[in-house]
Short mmCIF file of N, CA, C and O and ligand atoms in Angstrom, two decimals:
data_model
loop_
_atom_site.label_atom_id
_atom_site.label_comp_id
_atom_site.label_asym_id
_atom_site.label_seq_id
_atom_site.Cartn_x
_atom_site.Cartn_y
_atom_site.Cartn_z
N UNK A 1 28.96 -62.74 55.12
CA UNK A 1 27.66 -62.59 55.84
C UNK A 1 28.01 -61.96 57.08
O UNK A 1 29.22 -61.99 57.89
N UNK A 2 27.17 -60.89 57.54
CA UNK A 2 27.30 -60.19 58.62
C UNK A 2 26.15 -60.20 59.64
O UNK A 2 25.10 -60.67 59.19
N UNK A 3 26.36 -60.00 61.01
CA UNK A 3 25.22 -60.07 61.89
C UNK A 3 24.99 -58.80 62.42
O UNK A 3 25.99 -57.90 62.46
N UNK A 4 23.63 -58.32 62.69
CA UNK A 4 23.29 -57.18 63.45
C UNK A 4 22.42 -57.39 64.62
O UNK A 4 21.62 -58.34 64.44
N UNK A 5 22.47 -56.49 65.55
CA UNK A 5 21.26 -56.70 66.69
C UNK A 5 20.24 -55.86 66.32
O UNK A 5 20.35 -54.59 65.93
N UNK A 6 18.97 -56.37 66.55
CA UNK A 6 17.80 -55.55 66.29
C UNK A 6 16.95 -55.64 67.55
O UNK A 6 16.95 -56.70 68.24
N UNK A 7 16.26 -54.72 67.84
CA UNK A 7 15.43 -54.76 68.91
C UNK A 7 13.93 -54.02 68.54
O UNK A 7 13.93 -52.90 67.86
N UNK A 8 13.03 -54.87 68.57
CA UNK A 8 11.63 -54.34 68.26
C UNK A 8 11.22 -53.76 69.78
O UNK A 8 11.14 -54.46 70.83
N UNK A 9 11.07 -52.50 69.77
CA UNK A 9 10.77 -51.76 70.90
C UNK A 9 9.44 -51.93 71.61
O UNK A 9 8.39 -52.20 70.96
N UNK A 10 9.29 -51.38 72.81
CA UNK A 10 8.02 -51.61 73.61
C UNK A 10 6.76 -50.97 72.87
O UNK A 10 5.58 -51.54 72.89
N UNK A 11 7.05 -50.02 72.21
CA UNK A 11 5.81 -49.39 71.44
C UNK A 11 5.24 -50.10 70.33
O UNK A 11 4.06 -50.51 70.26
N UNK A 12 6.09 -50.87 69.79
CA UNK A 12 5.62 -51.52 68.47
C UNK A 12 5.32 -53.11 68.91
O UNK A 12 4.38 -53.50 68.36
N UNK A 13 6.00 -53.48 70.02
CA UNK A 13 5.50 -54.83 70.59
C UNK A 13 4.01 -54.68 70.96
O UNK A 13 3.30 -55.46 70.70
N UNK A 14 3.79 -53.79 71.77
CA UNK A 14 2.52 -53.45 72.30
C UNK A 14 1.38 -53.19 71.31
O UNK A 14 0.23 -53.60 71.48
N UNK A 15 1.83 -52.76 70.09
CA UNK A 15 0.75 -52.58 68.88
C UNK A 15 0.69 -53.99 68.11
O UNK A 15 0.00 -53.98 66.97
N UNK A 16 1.32 -54.94 68.55
CA UNK A 16 1.32 -56.44 67.94
C UNK A 16 1.80 -56.42 66.55
O UNK A 16 1.48 -56.89 65.61
N UNK A 17 3.10 -55.57 66.50
CA UNK A 17 3.61 -55.45 65.13
C UNK A 17 4.74 -56.33 64.82
O UNK A 17 5.45 -56.12 63.91
N UNK A 18 4.99 -57.26 65.89
CA UNK A 18 6.40 -58.11 65.51
C UNK A 18 6.30 -58.78 64.35
O UNK A 18 7.39 -58.83 63.57
N UNK A 19 5.16 -59.39 63.84
CA UNK A 19 5.36 -60.15 62.47
C UNK A 19 5.33 -59.38 61.37
O UNK A 19 6.08 -59.67 60.44
N UNK A 20 4.65 -58.10 61.40
CA UNK A 20 4.76 -57.22 60.43
C UNK A 20 6.15 -56.62 60.14
O UNK A 20 6.62 -56.58 59.11
N UNK A 21 6.87 -56.26 61.13
CA UNK A 21 8.26 -55.92 61.18
C UNK A 21 9.28 -56.96 60.76
O UNK A 21 10.06 -56.69 59.83
N UNK A 22 8.88 -58.19 61.25
CA UNK A 22 9.81 -59.21 60.80
C UNK A 22 9.75 -59.63 59.46
O UNK A 22 10.78 -59.90 58.64
N UNK A 23 8.35 -59.42 58.98
CA UNK A 23 8.38 -59.64 57.39
C UNK A 23 9.07 -58.47 56.66
O UNK A 23 9.55 -58.86 55.61
N UNK A 24 9.22 -57.45 57.11
CA UNK A 24 10.10 -56.43 56.31
C UNK A 24 11.50 -56.82 56.35
O UNK A 24 12.14 -56.73 55.19
N UNK A 25 11.87 -57.48 57.46
CA UNK A 25 13.39 -58.02 57.44
C UNK A 25 13.61 -59.18 56.32
O UNK A 25 14.46 -59.19 55.61
N UNK A 26 12.57 -60.05 56.57
CA UNK A 26 12.74 -61.22 55.69
C UNK A 26 12.52 -60.64 54.21
O UNK A 26 13.19 -61.37 53.31
N UNK A 27 11.62 -59.94 53.84
CA UNK A 27 11.50 -59.54 52.36
C UNK A 27 12.63 -58.86 51.74
O UNK A 27 12.98 -59.08 50.72
N UNK A 28 13.58 -58.14 52.83
CA UNK A 28 14.76 -57.68 52.17
C UNK A 28 15.92 -58.49 52.28
O UNK A 28 16.96 -58.15 51.96
N UNK A 29 15.77 -59.97 52.51
CA UNK A 29 16.56 -60.83 52.53
C UNK A 29 17.42 -61.04 53.79
O UNK A 29 18.49 -61.73 53.73
N UNK A 30 17.15 -60.45 54.94
CA UNK A 30 17.76 -60.60 56.24
C UNK A 30 17.27 -61.93 56.82
O UNK A 30 15.92 -62.03 56.67
N UNK A 31 18.07 -62.72 57.45
CA UNK A 31 17.47 -63.90 58.06
C UNK A 31 17.41 -63.56 59.54
O UNK A 31 18.40 -63.04 60.18
N UNK A 32 16.43 -63.90 60.31
CA UNK A 32 16.35 -63.85 61.81
C UNK A 32 16.97 -65.13 62.41
O UNK A 32 16.25 -66.14 62.38
N UNK A 33 18.16 -65.01 62.91
CA UNK A 33 18.84 -66.35 63.34
C UNK A 33 18.92 -66.43 64.73
O UNK A 33 19.35 -67.47 65.34
N UNK A 34 18.27 -65.52 65.46
CA UNK A 34 18.05 -65.74 66.90
C UNK A 34 17.03 -64.62 67.31
O UNK A 34 16.94 -63.53 66.57
N UNK A 35 16.03 -65.11 68.31
CA UNK A 35 15.12 -64.07 68.59
C UNK A 35 14.53 -64.30 70.07
O UNK A 35 14.28 -65.55 70.34
N UNK A 36 14.25 -63.40 70.90
CA UNK A 36 13.77 -63.69 72.14
C UNK A 36 12.92 -62.53 72.63
O UNK A 36 13.24 -61.33 72.27
N UNK A 37 11.78 -62.84 73.33
CA UNK A 37 10.98 -61.76 73.93
C UNK A 37 11.43 -61.52 75.44
O UNK A 37 11.61 -62.69 76.21
N UNK A 38 11.57 -60.37 75.80
CA UNK A 38 11.97 -60.07 77.29
C UNK A 38 11.62 -58.77 77.69
O UNK A 38 11.16 -57.99 76.81
N UNK A 39 11.77 -58.57 78.93
CA UNK A 39 11.52 -57.13 79.47
C UNK A 39 12.79 -56.75 80.12
O UNK A 39 13.15 -57.49 81.22
N UNK A 40 13.37 -55.80 79.76
CA UNK A 40 14.64 -55.26 80.39
C UNK A 40 14.11 -54.57 81.80
O UNK A 40 13.26 -53.90 81.85
N UNK A 41 15.20 -54.68 82.84
CA UNK A 41 14.90 -53.85 84.04
C UNK A 41 15.59 -52.43 83.61
O UNK A 41 16.38 -52.30 82.55
N UNK A 42 15.50 -51.42 84.46
CA UNK A 42 15.83 -50.30 84.21
C UNK A 42 17.51 -50.31 84.27
O UNK A 42 18.20 -49.71 83.29
N UNK A 43 18.15 -50.92 85.03
CA UNK A 43 19.54 -51.25 85.21
C UNK A 43 20.17 -51.78 83.86
O UNK A 43 21.14 -51.39 83.27
N UNK A 44 19.40 -52.91 83.22
CA UNK A 44 19.75 -53.44 82.01
C UNK A 44 19.64 -52.60 80.84
O UNK A 44 20.45 -52.46 80.05
N UNK A 45 18.44 -51.67 80.79
CA UNK A 45 18.35 -50.59 79.80
C UNK A 45 19.69 -49.73 79.94
O UNK A 45 20.16 -49.24 78.89
N UNK A 46 19.89 -49.28 81.20
CA UNK A 46 21.04 -48.36 81.23
C UNK A 46 22.28 -48.85 80.83
O UNK A 46 23.05 -48.20 80.19
N UNK A 47 22.51 -50.10 81.05
CA UNK A 47 23.81 -50.62 80.64
C UNK A 47 23.97 -50.73 79.23
O UNK A 47 24.75 -50.41 78.43
N UNK A 48 22.79 -51.33 78.58
CA UNK A 48 22.62 -51.25 77.03
C UNK A 48 22.87 -50.04 76.25
O UNK A 48 23.63 -49.91 75.43
N UNK A 49 22.29 -49.00 76.87
CA UNK A 49 22.61 -47.76 76.31
C UNK A 49 23.56 -46.75 76.77
O UNK A 49 23.45 -45.38 76.78
N UNK A 50 24.52 -47.49 77.53
CA UNK A 50 25.56 -46.63 78.43
C UNK A 50 26.25 -45.63 77.47
O UNK A 50 26.65 -44.46 78.10
N UNK A 51 26.49 -45.98 76.17
CA UNK A 51 27.20 -44.91 75.37
C UNK A 51 26.30 -43.35 75.40
O UNK A 51 26.90 -42.39 75.08
N UNK A 52 25.08 -43.56 75.58
CA UNK A 52 24.19 -42.40 75.55
C UNK A 52 24.19 -41.59 77.12
O UNK A 52 23.36 -40.87 77.13
N UNK A 53 24.86 -42.24 77.90
CA UNK A 53 24.53 -41.66 79.40
C UNK A 53 24.63 -40.18 79.64
O UNK A 53 24.05 -39.71 80.46
N UNK A 54 25.44 -39.57 78.91
CA UNK A 54 25.50 -38.14 78.99
C UNK A 54 24.50 -37.29 78.29
O UNK A 54 24.23 -36.11 78.59
N UNK A 55 23.72 -38.01 77.54
CA UNK A 55 22.47 -37.25 76.64
C UNK A 55 21.47 -36.88 77.44
O UNK A 55 21.06 -37.71 78.46
N UNK A 56 20.70 -35.84 77.28
CA UNK A 56 19.44 -35.38 77.98
C UNK A 56 18.48 -36.38 77.94
O UNK A 56 17.68 -36.49 78.89
N UNK A 57 18.36 -37.26 76.82
CA UNK A 57 17.26 -38.17 76.82
C UNK A 57 17.53 -39.43 77.32
O UNK A 57 16.63 -40.47 77.17
N UNK A 58 18.74 -39.83 77.98
CA UNK A 58 19.02 -41.10 78.51
C UNK A 58 18.12 -41.76 79.51
O UNK A 58 17.57 -42.68 79.28
N UNK A 59 17.66 -40.90 80.52
CA UNK A 59 16.77 -41.35 81.61
C UNK A 59 15.44 -41.82 81.02
O UNK A 59 14.79 -42.85 81.41
N UNK A 60 14.88 -40.78 80.25
CA UNK A 60 13.52 -41.16 79.44
C UNK A 60 13.67 -42.26 78.74
O UNK A 60 12.76 -43.21 78.62
N UNK A 61 14.80 -42.47 77.92
CA UNK A 61 14.96 -43.63 76.86
C UNK A 61 15.06 -44.88 77.78
O UNK A 61 14.47 -45.86 77.43
N UNK A 62 15.82 -44.88 78.81
CA UNK A 62 15.86 -46.13 79.59
C UNK A 62 14.64 -46.70 80.28
O UNK A 62 14.29 -47.77 80.20
N UNK A 63 13.98 -45.49 80.74
CA UNK A 63 12.59 -45.80 81.29
C UNK A 63 11.59 -46.50 80.32
O UNK A 63 11.04 -47.55 80.56
N UNK A 64 11.62 -45.84 79.12
CA UNK A 64 10.80 -46.30 77.87
C UNK A 64 11.11 -47.74 77.65
O UNK A 64 10.30 -48.64 77.44
N UNK A 65 12.52 -48.02 77.47
CA UNK A 65 12.91 -49.34 77.01
C UNK A 65 12.63 -50.30 78.09
O UNK A 65 12.72 -51.64 77.62
N UNK A 66 12.37 -49.98 79.29
CA UNK A 66 12.11 -51.17 80.30
C UNK A 66 10.76 -51.10 80.61
O UNK A 66 10.25 -51.72 81.62
N UNK A 67 9.83 -50.31 79.89
CA UNK A 67 8.36 -50.18 80.32
C UNK A 67 7.55 -51.31 79.84
O UNK A 67 6.44 -51.37 80.38
N UNK A 68 8.01 -52.28 79.04
CA UNK A 68 7.21 -53.32 78.62
C UNK A 68 8.14 -54.28 77.67
O UNK A 68 9.27 -54.17 77.67
N UNK A 69 7.51 -55.29 77.30
CA UNK A 69 8.29 -56.40 76.49
C UNK A 69 8.94 -55.90 75.34
O UNK A 69 8.43 -55.06 74.63
N UNK A 70 10.06 -56.35 75.01
CA UNK A 70 10.79 -56.09 73.71
C UNK A 70 11.10 -57.39 72.92
O UNK A 70 11.03 -58.60 73.58
N UNK A 71 11.34 -57.44 71.75
CA UNK A 71 11.80 -58.49 71.01
C UNK A 71 13.29 -58.14 70.69
O UNK A 71 13.63 -57.34 69.86
N UNK A 72 14.36 -58.86 71.21
CA UNK A 72 15.73 -58.88 70.74
C UNK A 72 16.07 -59.91 69.82
O UNK A 72 15.53 -61.00 69.82
N UNK A 73 16.80 -59.55 68.71
CA UNK A 73 16.91 -60.43 67.63
C UNK A 73 18.17 -60.31 66.85
O UNK A 73 18.90 -59.23 66.96
N UNK A 74 18.76 -61.37 66.43
CA UNK A 74 20.04 -61.25 65.49
C UNK A 74 19.50 -61.46 64.05
O UNK A 74 18.98 -62.48 63.76
N UNK A 75 19.91 -60.30 63.26
CA UNK A 75 19.60 -60.52 61.74
C UNK A 75 21.06 -60.76 60.95
O UNK A 75 22.00 -60.17 61.55
N UNK A 76 20.85 -61.72 60.03
CA UNK A 76 22.08 -62.17 59.46
C UNK A 76 22.07 -62.00 57.92
O UNK A 76 20.90 -62.23 57.46
N UNK A 77 22.98 -61.53 57.13
CA UNK A 77 22.80 -61.40 55.80
C UNK A 77 24.09 -60.52 55.30
O UNK A 77 24.86 -60.16 56.02
N UNK A 78 24.23 -60.50 54.03
CA UNK A 78 25.28 -59.58 53.36
C UNK A 78 24.90 -58.07 53.75
O UNK A 78 24.00 -57.50 53.69
N UNK A 79 25.89 -57.57 54.35
CA UNK A 79 25.89 -56.05 54.73
C UNK A 79 24.74 -55.85 55.64
O UNK A 79 23.94 -54.99 55.45
N UNK A 80 24.55 -56.81 56.61
CA UNK A 80 23.26 -56.76 57.58
C UNK A 80 23.14 -55.45 58.18
O UNK A 80 21.98 -54.86 58.45
N UNK A 81 24.27 -54.78 58.78
CA UNK A 81 24.18 -53.62 59.38
C UNK A 81 23.72 -52.51 58.66
O UNK A 81 22.65 -51.87 59.04
N UNK A 82 24.21 -52.30 57.41
CA UNK A 82 23.68 -51.19 56.44
C UNK A 82 22.38 -51.51 56.12
O UNK A 82 21.62 -50.61 55.91
N UNK A 83 22.05 -52.82 55.80
CA UNK A 83 20.72 -53.09 55.22
C UNK A 83 19.78 -52.80 56.19
O UNK A 83 18.57 -52.31 55.80
N UNK A 84 19.95 -53.36 57.46
CA UNK A 84 18.90 -53.12 58.48
C UNK A 84 18.62 -51.68 58.74
O UNK A 84 17.50 -51.13 58.89
N UNK A 85 19.84 -50.75 58.68
CA UNK A 85 19.52 -49.35 58.88
C UNK A 85 18.77 -48.63 57.77
O UNK A 85 18.02 -47.81 58.06
N UNK A 86 18.72 -49.11 56.60
CA UNK A 86 18.16 -48.83 55.49
C UNK A 86 16.63 -49.28 55.62
O UNK A 86 15.72 -48.10 55.44
N UNK A 87 16.39 -50.27 56.04
CA UNK A 87 15.02 -50.75 56.16
C UNK A 87 14.34 -49.95 57.38
O UNK A 87 13.12 -49.73 57.39
N UNK A 88 15.08 -49.79 58.50
CA UNK A 88 14.64 -49.05 59.62
C UNK A 88 14.30 -47.65 59.26
O UNK A 88 13.26 -46.99 59.76
N UNK A 89 15.04 -46.89 58.48
CA UNK A 89 15.09 -45.40 58.45
C UNK A 89 15.73 -44.64 59.49
O UNK A 89 16.18 -45.34 60.45
N UNK A 90 15.81 -43.46 59.35
CA UNK A 90 16.73 -42.73 60.41
C UNK A 90 15.98 -42.67 61.67
O UNK A 90 14.79 -42.91 61.72
N UNK A 91 16.70 -42.13 62.57
CA UNK A 91 16.08 -42.23 63.99
C UNK A 91 14.75 -41.67 64.30
O UNK A 91 13.94 -42.03 64.98
N UNK A 92 14.64 -40.25 63.73
CA UNK A 92 13.58 -39.76 63.96
C UNK A 92 12.40 -39.98 62.77
O UNK A 92 12.48 -39.61 61.73
N UNK A 93 11.26 -40.64 63.14
CA UNK A 93 10.29 -41.12 62.31
C UNK A 93 9.75 -39.94 61.23
O UNK A 93 9.47 -40.38 60.17
N UNK A 94 9.78 -38.75 61.82
CA UNK A 94 9.34 -37.62 61.01
C UNK A 94 10.28 -37.51 59.83
O UNK A 94 9.79 -36.82 58.77
N UNK A 95 11.48 -37.63 60.02
CA UNK A 95 12.39 -37.40 58.83
C UNK A 95 12.77 -38.93 58.09
O UNK A 95 13.69 -38.77 57.03
N UNK A 96 12.34 -39.85 58.49
CA UNK A 96 12.52 -41.22 57.85
C UNK A 96 11.63 -41.29 56.58
O UNK A 96 10.62 -40.68 56.49
N UNK A 97 12.32 -41.96 55.51
CA UNK A 97 11.71 -42.21 54.18
C UNK A 97 10.38 -43.13 54.20
O UNK A 97 10.37 -43.94 55.17
N UNK A 98 9.45 -42.61 53.60
CA UNK A 98 8.31 -43.45 53.44
C UNK A 98 8.66 -44.87 53.26
O UNK A 98 9.39 -45.30 52.22
N UNK A 99 7.98 -45.83 53.78
CA UNK A 99 8.17 -47.24 53.58
C UNK A 99 9.13 -47.88 54.28
O UNK A 99 9.44 -49.16 54.43
N UNK A 100 9.93 -47.07 55.38
CA UNK A 100 10.72 -47.62 56.17
C UNK A 100 9.95 -47.97 57.53
O UNK A 100 8.83 -47.28 57.72
N UNK A 101 10.55 -48.63 58.34
CA UNK A 101 9.81 -49.23 59.59
C UNK A 101 9.52 -47.94 60.51
O UNK A 101 8.33 -47.83 61.00
N UNK A 102 10.63 -47.11 60.65
CA UNK A 102 10.34 -45.97 61.71
C UNK A 102 9.14 -45.04 61.07
O UNK A 102 8.57 -44.48 61.92
N UNK A 103 9.32 -44.63 59.83
CA UNK A 103 8.37 -43.88 59.26
C UNK A 103 6.91 -44.46 59.23
O UNK A 103 5.92 -43.78 59.73
N UNK A 104 6.71 -45.78 59.18
CA UNK A 104 5.47 -46.25 59.12
C UNK A 104 4.87 -46.58 60.52
O UNK A 104 3.68 -46.67 60.62
N UNK A 105 5.86 -46.91 61.48
CA UNK A 105 5.34 -47.47 62.69
C UNK A 105 5.84 -46.47 63.85
O UNK A 105 5.30 -46.77 64.96
N UNK A 106 6.63 -45.55 63.82
CA UNK A 106 7.36 -44.86 64.90
C UNK A 106 6.42 -43.79 65.23
O UNK A 106 5.65 -43.32 64.30
N UNK A 107 6.41 -43.39 66.45
CA UNK A 107 5.54 -42.30 66.99
C UNK A 107 6.20 -41.19 67.32
O UNK A 107 5.73 -39.97 67.12
N UNK A 108 7.48 -41.26 67.64
CA UNK A 108 8.39 -40.07 68.10
C UNK A 108 9.83 -40.67 67.93
O UNK A 108 9.96 -41.76 67.74
N UNK A 109 10.81 -39.55 68.29
CA UNK A 109 12.18 -40.03 68.13
C UNK A 109 12.45 -41.07 69.11
O UNK A 109 13.44 -41.87 68.99
N UNK A 110 11.74 -41.04 70.21
CA UNK A 110 12.05 -42.06 71.36
C UNK A 110 11.33 -43.39 71.10
O UNK A 110 11.71 -44.45 71.16
N UNK A 111 10.07 -43.21 70.74
CA UNK A 111 9.05 -44.29 70.54
C UNK A 111 9.21 -44.63 68.92
O UNK A 111 8.26 -44.37 68.26
N UNK A 112 10.35 -45.06 68.61
CA UNK A 112 10.63 -45.14 67.13
C UNK A 112 10.71 -46.63 66.59
O UNK A 112 11.32 -46.90 65.69
N UNK A 113 10.00 -47.51 67.32
CA UNK A 113 9.71 -48.85 66.94
C UNK A 113 10.87 -49.92 66.97
O UNK A 113 10.58 -50.95 67.31
N UNK A 114 11.89 -49.42 66.41
CA UNK A 114 13.07 -50.56 66.48
C UNK A 114 14.52 -49.70 66.79
O UNK A 114 14.58 -48.68 66.51
N UNK A 115 15.44 -50.56 67.09
CA UNK A 115 16.74 -50.23 67.38
C UNK A 115 17.46 -51.30 66.56
O UNK A 115 17.32 -52.35 66.18
N UNK A 116 18.70 -50.55 65.82
CA UNK A 116 19.50 -51.53 65.13
C UNK A 116 20.98 -50.93 65.32
O UNK A 116 21.33 -49.80 65.52
N UNK A 117 21.91 -51.95 65.46
CA UNK A 117 23.41 -51.68 65.44
C UNK A 117 23.63 -50.70 64.71
O UNK A 117 23.44 -50.79 63.30
N UNK A 118 24.85 -49.70 64.86
CA UNK A 118 25.16 -48.65 64.04
C UNK A 118 26.52 -49.12 63.32
O UNK A 118 26.93 -48.45 62.50
N UNK A 119 27.07 -50.20 63.64
CA UNK A 119 28.36 -50.55 62.99
C UNK A 119 28.61 -52.17 63.39
O UNK A 119 28.00 -52.73 64.18
N UNK A 120 29.36 -52.78 62.68
CA UNK A 120 29.63 -54.19 62.79
C UNK A 120 30.31 -54.36 64.24
O UNK A 120 30.04 -55.34 64.93
N UNK A 121 31.23 -53.42 64.59
CA UNK A 121 31.71 -53.65 66.01
C UNK A 121 30.70 -53.45 67.00
O UNK A 121 30.84 -54.25 68.05
N UNK A 122 29.96 -52.46 67.01
CA UNK A 122 28.77 -52.32 67.97
C UNK A 122 27.90 -53.54 67.99
O UNK A 122 27.42 -53.92 68.92
N UNK A 123 27.70 -54.13 66.49
CA UNK A 123 26.78 -55.26 66.60
C UNK A 123 27.22 -56.51 67.51
O UNK A 123 26.41 -57.13 67.97
N UNK A 124 28.60 -56.80 67.36
CA UNK A 124 29.08 -57.87 67.98
C UNK A 124 28.93 -57.45 69.70
O UNK A 124 28.40 -58.44 70.40
N UNK A 125 29.17 -56.41 70.27
CA UNK A 125 28.98 -56.06 71.40
C UNK A 125 27.36 -56.25 72.07
O UNK A 125 26.95 -56.73 72.93
N UNK A 126 26.67 -55.54 71.06
CA UNK A 126 25.13 -55.72 71.38
C UNK A 126 24.55 -56.99 71.18
O UNK A 126 23.68 -57.54 72.00
N UNK A 127 25.05 -58.04 70.24
CA UNK A 127 24.51 -59.31 69.94
C UNK A 127 24.93 -59.99 71.40
O UNK A 127 24.13 -60.75 72.05
N UNK A 128 26.22 -59.86 71.98
CA UNK A 128 26.73 -60.45 73.04
C UNK A 128 25.89 -60.22 74.29
O UNK A 128 25.90 -60.87 75.45
N UNK A 129 25.31 -58.93 74.24
CA UNK A 129 24.71 -58.30 75.49
C UNK A 129 23.20 -59.39 75.75
O UNK A 129 22.77 -59.72 76.69
N UNK A 130 22.60 -59.75 74.55
CA UNK A 130 21.41 -60.54 74.56
C UNK A 130 21.57 -62.11 74.48
O UNK A 130 20.66 -62.77 74.96
N UNK A 131 22.58 -62.35 73.70
CA UNK A 131 22.54 -63.78 73.20
C UNK A 131 23.84 -64.60 73.49
O UNK A 131 24.88 -63.79 73.40
N UNK A 132 23.76 -65.73 73.86
CA UNK A 132 25.22 -66.59 73.84
C UNK A 132 25.16 -67.32 72.64
O UNK A 132 24.27 -67.43 71.68
N UNK A 133 26.41 -67.92 72.36
CA UNK A 133 26.66 -68.53 71.06
C UNK A 133 25.58 -69.73 70.62
O UNK A 133 25.38 -70.06 69.44
N UNK A 134 25.14 -70.54 71.77
CA UNK A 134 24.31 -71.62 71.62
C UNK A 134 22.88 -71.07 71.03
O UNK A 134 22.08 -71.94 70.55
N UNK A 135 22.57 -69.83 71.17
CA UNK A 135 21.30 -69.46 70.77
C UNK A 135 21.04 -68.89 69.43
O UNK A 135 20.09 -68.40 69.03
N UNK A 136 22.21 -68.85 68.75
CA UNK A 136 22.45 -68.05 67.41
C UNK A 136 22.55 -69.32 66.33
O UNK A 136 23.72 -69.88 66.29
N UNK A 137 21.47 -69.41 65.69
CA UNK A 137 21.63 -70.76 64.73
C UNK A 137 21.62 -70.21 63.22
O UNK A 137 20.46 -69.79 62.79
N UNK A 138 22.60 -70.05 62.47
CA UNK A 138 22.70 -69.46 61.25
C UNK A 138 22.26 -70.56 60.06
O UNK A 138 22.58 -71.75 60.30
P1 LIG B 1 18.17 -46.21 69.06
O1 LIG B 1 18.47 -46.59 67.66
O2 LIG B 1 17.40 -46.98 69.95
O3 LIG B 1 19.49 -45.48 69.96
C1 LIG B 1 19.30 -44.49 70.94
C2 LIG B 1 17.88 -44.07 70.93
O4 LIG B 1 17.71 -42.85 71.70
C3 LIG B 1 17.40 -43.76 69.60
O5 LIG B 1 17.16 -44.93 68.89
C4 LIG B 1 16.10 -42.93 70.01
O6 LIG B 1 14.87 -43.88 70.17
C5 LIG B 1 16.44 -42.23 71.45
N1 LIG B 1 16.41 -40.78 71.45
C6 LIG B 1 15.49 -40.21 72.20
N2 LIG B 1 15.89 -38.78 71.94
C7 LIG B 1 16.76 -38.88 70.91
C8 LIG B 1 17.36 -37.57 70.32
N3 LIG B 1 17.05 -36.39 70.66
N4 LIG B 1 18.48 -37.93 69.50
C9 LIG B 1 18.74 -39.25 69.17
N5 LIG B 1 18.22 -40.43 69.73
C10 LIG B 1 17.17 -40.01 70.61
#
């Protein structure tokens, strides 16, 4: 069993898509073993996305990610990182396969509905950013 960090981004939360997106995870066999709704400060968003700090989109991304409530969650299952990336689709909704979350609900490469960890090592860091061990019940 593997864990991955998922974020339902402000665009999708504001459209009331939390349950719809969660059902995609559950239908694919991933379990939501921790979940919370919160709003990041700009500083927290900057820290979370620090790996992208040299990229041109960094400031805009951090502003967007702190613009409204998000749902942070831990998904658990066999090959959870890869499975979640498959369910999400590629970063740019315009290039994502039909039936993926980003294709169906994303508006743009920035407002792309969800974030998911890109590896098991990143997942550990990202899960620890949002959750302590008492909050994750497998
Ligand atoms: P996410 O999986 O949250 O990881 C970094 C985010 O940066 C990405 O999804 C996109 O929403 C956002 N982003 C904005 N512009 C770009 C870009 N040109 N290339 C990649 N990611 C981008």
